[in-house]
Short mmCIF file of C-alpha atoms in Angstrom, two decimals:
data_model
loop_
_atom_site.label_atom_id
_atom_site.label_comp_id
_atom_site.label_asym_id
_atom_site.label_seq_id
_atom_site.Cartn_x
_atom_site.Cartn_y
_atom_site.Cartn_z
CA MET Y 1 -12.65 6.48 -7.74
CA VAL Y 2 -10.47 9.16 -6.17
CA GLY Y 3 -10.48 9.11 -2.36
CA GLU Y 4 -11.59 5.50 -1.99
CA VAL Y 5 -9.40 2.92 -0.29
CA SER Y 6 -7.50 1.40 -3.20
CA PHE Y 7 -4.75 -0.65 -1.52
CA PHE Y 8 -3.69 -1.92 1.91
CA GLU Y 9 -0.37 -3.20 3.19
CA LEU Y 10 0.29 -5.49 6.14
CA GLY Y 11 3.67 -5.54 7.85
CA VAL Y 12 4.44 -8.80 9.67
CA GLY Y 13 7.39 -10.61 11.20
CA ASP Y 14 7.16 -13.62 8.87
CA ALA Y 15 5.35 -13.31 5.53
CA GLU Y 16 5.00 -17.08 5.02
CA ARG Y 17 3.24 -17.51 8.38
CA ALA Y 18 1.02 -14.51 7.68
CA ARG Y 19 0.11 -15.92 4.27
CA THR Y 20 -1.03 -19.14 5.94
CA PHE Y 21 -2.94 -17.25 8.65
CA PHE Y 22 -4.76 -14.68 6.49
CA GLY Y 23 -5.31 -17.14 3.65
CA GLY Y 24 -6.95 -19.53 6.10
CA LEU Y 25 -8.96 -16.81 7.82
CA PHE Y 26 -10.26 -14.86 4.81
CA GLY Y 27 -9.61 -17.15 1.83
CA TRP Y 28 -7.24 -14.60 0.28
CA THR Y 29 -4.86 -15.77 -2.44
CA PHE Y 30 -1.29 -14.56 -2.80
CA GLY Y 31 1.14 -13.89 -5.62
CA PRO Y 32 4.71 -12.59 -5.78
CA GLY Y 33 5.19 -9.23 -4.10
CA SER Y 34 6.76 -6.08 -5.42
CA SER Y 35 9.50 -5.73 -2.81
CA ASP Y 36 13.05 -6.91 -3.43
CA GLY Y 37 12.96 -8.83 -0.15
CA GLY Y 38 9.95 -10.89 -1.17
CA GLY Y 39 6.58 -10.54 0.43
CA PHE Y 40 3.34 -11.13 -1.36
CA ALA Y 41 0.65 -9.39 -3.37
CA ILE Y 42 -2.73 -10.14 -1.78
CA ARG Y 43 -5.79 -10.83 -3.92
CA THR Y 44 -9.08 -10.17 -2.15
CA PRO Y 45 -12.61 -9.95 -3.58
CA ASN Y 46 -12.43 -6.14 -3.71
CA VAL Y 47 -9.32 -4.16 -2.60
CA PRO Y 48 -5.83 -5.50 -3.45
CA GLY Y 49 -3.13 -5.58 -0.82
CA GLY Y 50 0.44 -6.38 -0.01
CA LEU Y 51 2.27 -8.28 2.72
CA HIS Y 52 5.88 -7.60 3.73
CA ASP Y 53 8.37 -9.21 6.15
CA ASN Y 54 10.46 -7.88 9.02
CA ASP Y 55 7.86 -5.43 10.35
CA PRO Y 56 6.37 -7.23 13.40
CA GLY Y 57 3.53 -5.47 15.17
CA ALA Y 58 3.05 -2.93 12.39
CA ARG Y 59 -0.32 -1.31 11.91
CA PRO Y 60 -1.97 -1.82 8.51
CA TYR Y 61 -1.30 0.91 5.98
CA LEU Y 62 -4.35 2.25 4.12
CA PHE Y 63 -3.79 3.89 0.76
CA PHE Y 64 -6.34 6.24 -0.80
CA GLU Y 65 -6.59 6.52 -4.58
CA VAL Y 66 -5.42 9.65 -6.38
CA ASP Y 67 -5.39 10.49 -10.09
CA ASP Y 68 -2.01 12.25 -10.11
CA MET Y 69 0.59 11.53 -7.43
CA ALA Y 70 2.58 14.74 -7.93
CA VAL Y 71 -0.52 16.92 -7.59
CA ALA Y 72 -1.74 14.99 -4.53
CA VAL Y 73 1.66 15.26 -2.81
CA GLU Y 74 1.69 19.03 -3.32
CA GLN Y 75 -1.87 19.27 -1.98
CA VAL Y 76 -0.90 17.33 1.18
CA ARG Y 77 1.95 19.78 1.76
CA ALA Y 78 -0.24 22.83 1.02
CA LEU Y 79 -2.73 21.64 3.64
CA GLY Y 80 0.00 21.36 6.28
CA GLY Y 81 0.65 17.64 5.98
CA SER Y 82 3.92 15.86 5.31
CA ILE Y 83 5.26 13.19 2.98
CA ASP Y 84 7.62 10.48 4.26
CA ASP Y 85 10.96 10.31 2.48
CA ILE Y 86 10.79 6.58 1.76
CA ASP Y 87 10.72 4.85 -1.63
CA LEU Y 88 7.81 2.42 -1.85
CA GLY Y 89 7.60 2.04 -5.59
CA GLY Y 90 10.42 -0.14 -6.72
CA GLY Y 91 11.36 0.00 -10.38
CA GLU Y 92 9.35 0.79 -13.48
CA GLU Y 93 8.14 -2.82 -13.78
CA SER Y 94 6.71 -2.69 -10.26
CA ILE Y 95 5.10 0.71 -10.90
CA ALA Y 96 3.53 -0.62 -14.11
CA ARG Y 97 2.11 -3.59 -12.19
CA PHE Y 98 1.11 -2.02 -8.84
CA GLY Y 99 1.16 1.76 -9.34
CA ARG Y 100 2.81 4.51 -7.27
CA PHE Y 101 2.67 4.78 -3.46
CA ARG Y 102 3.57 7.48 -0.92
CA LEU Y 103 3.29 7.44 2.87
CA CYS Y 104 1.95 10.67 4.35
CA HIS Y 105 0.79 12.34 7.57
CA ASP Y 106 -2.02 14.85 7.90
CA ASP Y 107 -1.51 18.19 9.70
CA GLN Y 108 -2.02 16.42 13.05
CA GLY Y 109 0.39 13.55 12.38
CA THR Y 110 -2.14 10.88 11.39
CA PRO Y 111 -0.49 8.40 8.98
CA PHE Y 112 -2.10 7.42 5.67
CA GLY Y 113 -1.02 6.56 2.15
CA LEU Y 114 -1.64 7.79 -1.37
CA HIS Y 115 -1.91 5.32 -4.26
CA GLN Y 116 -1.94 6.13 -7.96
CA PRO Y 117 -3.00 2.86 -9.59
CA PRO Y 118 -1.32 1.74 -12.81
CA PRO Y 119 -3.12 2.66 -16.01
CA ARG Y 120 -6.16 0.47 -16.54
CA GLY Y 121 -6.65 -1.45 -19.70
#
């Protein structure tokens, strides 16, 4: 549903150590990640996530679901927010598997993400 948390991303110093820690703590399972540098896709009972390396001390990224990324990006800008100029999607194979992602800031600078899931079915 649009506006619900649909994905989260954890940045860590060492993805293997984090996989052991969070897997042991929450029972999460992990698969190959979408990033070229590795990382992991996180399977939880409800909201999927990702885990990437070389980002020690990072705050978790929360992504809110949107139906159409282009429309949502324009709406963020129209409301006075901004869109980070960083490519999070990878190639077409990654987009087909994980969807589209954009990092944003509201009109006060609060960071958040937009996520357009891949087509269901």
